[in-house]
mmCIF file of C-alpha atoms in Angstrom:
data_model
loop_
_atom_site.group_PDB
_atom_site.id
_atom_site.type_symbol
_atom_site.label_atom_id
_atom_site.label_comp_id
_atom_site.label_asym_id
_atom_site.label_seq_id
_atom_site.Cartn_x
_atom_site.Cartn_y
_atom_site.Cartn_z
ATOM 1 C CA MET A 1 27.032 27.069 -5.969
ATOM 2 C CA ASP A 2 27.771 28.910 -2.857
ATOM 3 C CA MET A 3 24.584 28.961 -0.746
ATOM 4 C CA GLN A 4 25.823 31.729 1.585
ATOM 5 C CA LEU A 5 24.967 29.629 4.609
ATOM 6 C CA ALA A 6 28.472 29.254 6.353
ATOM 7 C CA GLY A 7 28.321 29.845 9.996
ATOM 8 C CA LYS A 8 24.461 29.716 10.200
ATOM 9 C CA ARG A 9 23.126 27.697 13.123
ATOM 10 C CA VAL A 10 20.640 24.970 12.067
ATOM 11 C CA VAL A 11 18.420 22.873 14.333
ATOM 12 C CA VAL A 12 17.261 19.572 12.792
ATOM 13 C CA THR A 13 14.773 17.461 14.451
ATOM 14 C CA GLY A 14 14.546 13.677 13.896
ATOM 15 C CA ALA A 15 18.055 13.979 12.706
ATOM 16 C CA SER A 16 19.616 10.662 13.720
ATOM 17 C CA LYS A 17 18.746 8.876 10.411
ATOM 18 C CA GLY A 18 16.958 9.148 7.025
ATOM 19 C CA ILE A 19 15.885 12.450 5.603
ATOM 20 C CA GLY A 20 16.729 14.318 9.039
ATOM 21 C CA TYR A 21 20.281 13.061 8.883
ATOM 22 C CA ALA A 22 20.569 13.913 5.181
ATOM 23 C CA CYS A 23 19.406 17.393 6.034
ATOM 24 C CA ALA A 24 21.972 17.795 8.832
ATOM 25 C CA GLU A 25 24.706 16.488 6.618
ATOM 26 C CA ALA A 26 23.775 18.753 3.663
ATOM 27 C CA PHE A 27 23.671 21.830 5.891
ATOM 28 C CA ALA A 28 27.079 20.837 7.424
ATOM 29 C CA ALA A 29 28.579 20.414 3.962
ATOM 30 C CA GLU A 30 27.650 24.162 3.553
ATOM 31 C CA GLY A 31 29.630 25.135 6.663
ATOM 32 C CA CYS A 32 26.599 25.476 9.094
ATOM 33 C CA ASP A 33 26.772 24.673 12.728
ATOM 34 C CA ILE A 34 24.315 21.896 13.323
ATOM 35 C CA VAL A 35 22.227 21.000 16.387
ATOM 36 C CA LEU A 36 20.736 17.420 16.110
ATOM 37 C CA ALA A 37 17.693 16.628 18.108
ATOM 38 C CA ALA A 38 16.579 13.167 18.325
ATOM 39 C CA ARG A 39 15.921 10.259 20.839
ATOM 40 C CA GLN A 40 19.500 8.969 20.048
ATOM 41 C CA PRO A 41 21.433 11.543 18.248
ATOM 42 C CA ASP A 42 24.967 10.848 19.475
ATOM 43 C CA ALA A 43 26.139 8.459 16.680
ATOM 44 C CA ALA A 44 24.783 10.730 13.992
ATOM 45 C CA ALA A 45 26.590 13.742 15.544
ATOM 46 C CA ALA A 46 29.898 11.721 15.813
ATOM 47 C CA ALA A 47 29.761 10.804 12.226
ATOM 48 C CA LEU A 48 29.189 14.510 11.174
ATOM 49 C CA ARG A 49 31.973 15.748 13.330
ATOM 50 C CA ALA A 50 34.356 13.183 11.847
ATOM 51 C CA LYS A 51 33.480 14.328 8.348
ATOM 52 C CA TYR A 52 32.933 18.044 8.472
ATOM 53 C CA GLN A 53 34.753 20.861 10.160
ATOM 54 C CA VAL A 54 31.740 22.426 11.794
ATOM 55 C CA ARG A 55 30.238 22.606 15.328
ATOM 56 C CA VAL A 56 27.851 19.638 15.898
ATOM 57 C CA GLU A 57 25.668 19.553 19.038
ATOM 58 C CA ALA A 58 23.603 16.637 20.010
ATOM 59 C CA ILE A 59 20.542 17.068 22.169
ATOM 60 C CA THR A 60 18.662 14.013 23.299
ATOM 61 C CA ALA A 61 14.851 14.710 23.105
ATOM 62 C CA ASP A 62 11.614 12.890 22.693
ATOM 63 C CA LEU A 63 9.747 15.601 20.666
ATOM 64 C CA SER A 64 6.289 13.939 21.131
ATOM 65 C CA ARG A 65 6.668 15.613 24.633
ATOM 66 C CA ALA A 66 5.873 19.246 25.016
ATOM 67 C CA GLU A 67 8.273 19.591 27.867
ATOM 68 C CA ASP A 68 11.135 18.184 25.706
ATOM 69 C CA ARG A 69 10.238 20.715 22.891
ATOM 70 C CA VAL A 70 10.438 23.456 25.467
ATOM 71 C CA SER A 71 13.856 22.124 26.756
ATOM 72 C CA LEU A 72 15.193 22.029 23.189
ATOM 73 C CA HIS A 73 14.278 25.667 22.616
ATOM 74 C CA ALA A 74 15.619 26.584 26.059
ATOM 75 C CA ALA A 75 18.930 24.853 25.348
ATOM 76 C CA VAL A 76 19.151 26.442 21.754
ATOM 77 C CA PRO A 77 17.018 29.536 21.877
ATOM 78 C CA GLU A 78 18.617 31.202 18.788
ATOM 79 C CA ALA A 79 18.527 29.409 15.478
ATOM 80 C CA ASP A 80 18.999 30.773 12.013
ATOM 81 C CA ILE A 81 17.150 27.715 10.389
ATOM 82 C CA LEU A 82 14.770 25.209 11.914
ATOM 83 C CA VAL A 83 14.059 21.917 10.009
ATOM 84 C CA ASN A 84 11.059 20.223 11.374
ATOM 85 C CA ASN A 85 11.421 16.534 10.499
ATOM 86 C CA ALA A 86 10.685 14.341 13.388
ATOM 87 C CA GLY A 87 7.765 12.149 12.879
ATOM 88 C CA ALA A 88 6.591 8.596 12.021
ATOM 89 C CA ILE A 89 2.948 8.346 11.644
ATOM 90 C CA PRO A 90 2.011 4.624 11.223
ATOM 91 C CA SER A 91 0.044 3.192 8.289
ATOM 92 C CA GLY A 92 -3.420 2.042 8.681
ATOM 93 C CA GLY A 93 -7.036 2.919 7.598
ATOM 94 C CA ILE A 94 -9.775 4.326 9.713
ATOM 95 C CA HIS A 95 -10.714 0.944 11.252
ATOM 96 C CA ASP A 96 -6.986 -0.010 11.917
ATOM 97 C CA ILE A 97 -5.636 3.064 14.014
ATOM 98 C CA SER A 98 -6.889 3.491 17.478
ATOM 99 C CA MET A 99 -7.278 7.011 18.796
ATOM 100 C CA GLU A 100 -4.551 6.481 21.296
ATOM 101 C CA THR A 101 -2.090 5.535 18.365
ATOM 102 C CA TRP A 102 -3.456 8.404 16.269
ATOM 103 C CA ALA A 103 -2.968 11.069 19.077
ATOM 104 C CA ALA A 104 0.514 9.773 19.976
ATOM 105 C CA ALA A 105 1.686 10.011 16.378
ATOM 106 C CA TRP A 106 0.255 13.509 15.836
ATOM 107 C CA GLN A 107 1.937 14.653 19.136
ATOM 108 C CA LEU A 108 5.279 14.095 17.453
ATOM 109 C CA LYS A 109 4.736 15.154 13.858
ATOM 110 C CA VAL A 110 1.707 17.475 13.827
ATOM 111 C CA PHE A 111 1.813 19.223 17.278
ATOM 112 C CA GLY A 112 5.635 18.783 17.373
ATOM 113 C CA TYR A 113 5.810 20.949 14.258
ATOM 114 C CA PHE A 114 3.259 23.355 15.444
ATOM 115 C CA HIS A 115 4.898 23.934 18.851
ATOM 116 C CA LEU A 116 8.604 24.267 17.594
ATOM 117 C CA THR A 117 7.548 26.641 14.964
ATOM 118 C CA GLN A 118 5.804 28.750 17.645
ATOM 119 C CA LEU A 119 8.814 28.645 19.943
ATOM 120 C CA TYR A 120 11.429 29.498 17.361
ATOM 121 C CA MET A 121 9.352 32.064 15.439
ATOM 122 C CA GLY A 122 9.417 34.350 18.488
ATOM 123 C CA SER A 123 13.053 34.958 18.386
ATOM 124 C CA MET A 124 13.201 34.910 14.566
ATOM 125 C CA CYS A 125 10.525 37.562 14.248
ATOM 126 C CA ALA A 126 12.098 39.678 17.024
ATOM 127 C CA ARG A 127 15.367 39.765 15.056
ATOM 128 C CA LYS A 128 13.706 39.918 11.698
ATOM 129 C CA SER A 129 15.345 36.879 10.068
ATOM 130 C CA GLY A 130 15.103 33.112 10.123
ATOM 131 C CA VAL A 131 13.796 30.287 8.087
ATOM 132 C CA ILE A 132 11.613 27.230 9.074
ATOM 133 C CA VAL A 133 11.601 24.246 6.861
ATOM 134 C CA ASN A 134 8.761 21.643 7.382
ATOM 135 C CA ILE A 135 9.416 18.186 5.986
ATOM 136 C CA ILE A 136 5.864 16.990 5.494
ATOM 137 C CA GLY A 137 4.924 14.205 2.910
ATOM 138 C CA MET A 138 3.046 13.636 -0.217
ATOM 139 C CA ALA A 139 0.181 12.098 1.431
ATOM 140 C CA GLY A 140 -1.088 15.491 2.435
ATOM 141 C CA ARG A 141 -1.696 16.176 -1.316
ATOM 142 C CA ALA A 142 -2.485 12.688 -2.780
ATOM 143 C CA TRP A 143 -4.875 11.539 0.010
ATOM 144 C CA LYS A 144 -4.440 7.883 1.101
ATOM 145 C CA PRO A 145 -7.320 6.053 3.001
ATOM 146 C CA ALA A 146 -4.815 3.272 4.112
ATOM 147 C CA TYR A 147 -2.556 6.004 5.701
ATOM 148 C CA ILE A 148 -5.409 7.902 7.166
ATOM 149 C CA ALA A 149 -3.599 9.498 10.262
ATOM 150 C CA GLY A 150 -0.638 10.433 8.096
ATOM 151 C CA THR A 151 -2.732 11.880 5.182
ATOM 152 C CA ALA A 152 -4.842 14.015 7.499
ATOM 153 C CA GLY A 153 -1.817 15.167 9.596
ATOM 154 C CA ASN A 154 0.239 15.943 6.464
ATOM 155 C CA ALA A 155 -2.656 17.982 5.040
ATOM 156 C CA ALA A 156 -3.016 19.984 8.343
ATOM 157 C CA LEU A 157 0.766 20.722 8.099
ATOM 158 C CA ILE A 158 0.558 22.019 4.520
ATOM 159 C CA ALA A 159 -2.198 24.428 5.559
ATOM 160 C CA PHE A 160 -0.233 25.353 8.601
ATOM 161 C CA THR A 161 2.880 26.025 6.637
ATOM 162 C CA SER A 162 1.172 28.390 4.135
ATOM 163 C CA ALA A 163 -0.696 30.241 6.666
ATOM 164 C CA VAL A 164 2.257 30.834 9.124
ATOM 165 C CA GLY A 165 4.611 31.568 6.103
ATOM 166 C CA PHE A 166 2.045 34.472 4.986
ATOM 167 C CA ASP A 167 1.886 35.917 8.485
ATOM 168 C CA ALA A 168 5.853 35.593 9.173
ATOM 169 C CA GLN A 169 6.998 37.478 6.065
ATOM 170 C CA LYS A 170 6.099 40.802 7.422
ATOM 171 C CA ASP A 171 8.836 40.180 10.088
ATOM 172 C CA GLY A 172 11.486 38.926 7.646
ATOM 173 C CA VAL A 173 10.963 35.265 8.440
ATOM 174 C CA ARG A 174 10.231 32.566 5.841
ATOM 175 C CA VAL A 175 8.382 29.235 6.307
ATOM 176 C CA PHE A 176 8.156 26.767 3.583
ATOM 177 C CA GLY A 177 7.683 22.929 3.319
ATOM 178 C CA ILE A 178 8.760 19.956 1.300
ATOM 179 C CA ASN A 179 6.459 16.976 0.502
ATOM 180 C CA PRO A 180 8.655 13.911 -0.201
ATOM 181 C CA ALA A 181 6.956 10.899 -1.812
ATOM 182 C CA VAL A 182 8.503 7.384 -1.301
ATOM 183 C CA THR A 183 11.990 7.968 -0.032
ATOM 184 C CA ARG A 184 14.736 5.235 0.354
ATOM 185 C CA THR A 185 14.718 5.174 4.203
ATOM 186 C CA GLU A 186 14.004 2.555 6.996
ATOM 187 C CA ARG A 187 10.550 3.991 7.255
ATOM 188 C CA MET A 188 9.980 3.250 3.532
ATOM 189 C CA GLU A 189 10.585 -0.424 4.243
ATOM 190 C CA THR A 190 8.425 -0.335 7.490
ATOM 191 C CA GLN A 191 5.378 1.006 5.629
ATOM 192 C CA ALA A 192 6.025 -1.195 2.569
ATOM 193 C CA ARG A 193 6.120 -4.287 4.924
ATOM 194 C CA TRP A 194 2.604 -3.194 6.474
ATOM 195 C CA ARG A 195 1.162 -2.860 2.955
ATOM 196 C CA ALA A 196 2.531 -6.129 1.679
ATOM 197 C CA GLU A 197 0.988 -7.787 4.671
ATOM 198 C CA GLN A 198 -2.323 -6.186 4.009
ATOM 199 C CA ALA A 199 -2.262 -6.831 0.241
ATOM 200 C CA LEU A 200 -0.181 -10.000 0.044
ATOM 201 C CA GLY A 201 -0.219 -11.721 3.286
ATOM 202 C CA ASP A 202 3.425 -11.554 3.575
ATOM 203 C CA PRO A 203 5.501 -8.658 4.795
ATOM 204 C CA ASN A 204 8.673 -9.990 3.296
ATOM 205 C CA ARG A 205 7.235 -9.239 -0.187
ATOM 206 C CA TRP A 206 7.613 -5.478 0.627
ATOM 207 C CA PRO A 207 9.823 -4.686 -2.519
ATOM 208 C CA GLU A 208 6.721 -5.362 -4.590
ATOM 209 C CA MET A 209 5.102 -2.360 -2.868
ATOM 210 C CA VAL A 210 7.698 -0.011 -4.118
ATOM 211 C CA LYS A 211 7.621 -0.936 -7.874
ATOM 212 C CA GLY A 212 6.449 1.376 -10.603
ATOM 213 C CA LEU A 213 7.576 4.484 -9.079
ATOM 214 C CA PRO A 214 8.573 7.529 -11.172
ATOM 215 C CA PHE A 215 11.994 7.029 -12.792
ATOM 216 C CA ASP A 216 11.918 3.453 -11.392
ATOM 217 C CA ARG A 217 13.348 4.263 -8.118
ATOM 218 C CA PRO A 218 12.611 5.857 -4.632
ATOM 219 C CA ILE A 219 13.747 9.348 -3.881
ATOM 220 C CA GLU A 220 17.112 9.565 -2.222
ATOM 221 C CA PRO A 221 17.230 11.306 1.122
ATOM 222 C CA ARG A 222 19.904 13.695 -0.244
ATOM 223 C CA GLU A 223 17.483 14.956 -2.846
ATOM 224 C CA ILE A 224 15.180 16.239 -0.140
ATOM 225 C CA ALA A 225 18.067 17.561 1.896
ATOM 226 C CA GLU A 226 19.446 19.521 -1.118
ATOM 227 C CA MET A 227 16.203 21.158 -1.672
ATOM 228 C CA ALA A 228 15.942 22.167 2.064
ATOM 229 C CA VAL A 229 19.433 23.748 1.816
ATOM 230 C CA PHE A 230 18.422 25.710 -1.342
ATOM 231 C CA GLY A 231 15.208 26.890 0.072
ATOM 232 C CA ALA A 232 16.741 27.893 3.356
ATOM 233 C CA SER A 233 19.469 29.806 1.663
ATOM 234 C CA PRO A 234 19.469 33.418 0.413
ATOM 235 C CA ARG A 235 19.189 32.069 -3.124
ATOM 236 C CA GLY A 236 15.792 30.803 -2.287
ATOM 237 C CA GLY A 237 15.017 34.081 -0.650
ATOM 238 C CA TYR A 238 11.523 34.496 -2.121
ATOM 239 C CA LEU A 239 10.374 31.025 -1.327
ATOM 240 C CA ASN A 240 7.767 31.398 1.355
ATOM 241 C CA GLY A 241 4.380 30.041 2.377
ATOM 242 C CA THR A 242 4.606 27.283 -0.235
ATOM 243 C CA VAL A 243 5.085 23.414 0.032
ATOM 244 C CA ILE A 244 7.185 21.914 -2.800
ATOM 245 C CA ASP A 245 6.082 18.452 -3.990
ATOM 246 C CA ILE A 246 9.047 16.131 -4.736
ATOM 247 C CA ASP A 247 7.349 12.982 -6.173
ATOM 248 C CA GLY A 248 8.474 12.775 -9.753
ATOM 249 C CA ALA A 249 5.040 13.618 -10.841
ATOM 250 C CA GLY A 250 3.669 10.475 -9.320
ATOM 251 C CA GLN A 251 0.504 12.188 -7.989
ATOM 252 C CA PHE A 252 -0.656 12.459 -11.626
ATOM 253 C CA LYS A 253 -0.467 8.867 -12.361
ATOM 254 C CA GLY A 254 -3.799 7.546 -13.789
#
């Protein structure tokens, strides 16, 4: 299916690995020009250039820093599509997470999404076109006390996405989100190791923490990426102000 995206300029944050890289690759496969923003984006950019005949730009940025977000927008002020993906909020309950750790994590994922959306929506609304995709997370729906900073941050991003999407549509701009559940990335292992240490006293038993998933497997990053591509394309043109849960119905487990 032609997604009608060839030649579009796509900015992907946190694009060096995991879901971010999968999104960058999926858009590149559709003929989009890609801007990778990450702390270490060069290897990912080289891999995409070698595989796809599209323009790939790498911008080194720490998106937990407001000045780096401003610099990214200044370097690439016009984007047809922004994929907000950068963020890795640590696991832990209310007694495990210091306020310093909590604030640092939210500076990247929560305030990073807020700020970049604000920056890019200005030019998108002025030209009456553009799409913003927020990769959020199922903890914002299925609240997790052992992931308190993440569950609260994701819930805030879900509300933000819906409110901003409603406001943006009058200017021809769409904003939607995707909530992945457990996805096969390095981050999946990191979180599973933490849970295994808490529950079993042995982080090396982390595979036991990812058993019993829907369809007996984690989500593959490309499955999230392909939803992002569809939603950002004209074929998903009425998708706005909503956040799509991709969890295999795991949230309804009794």
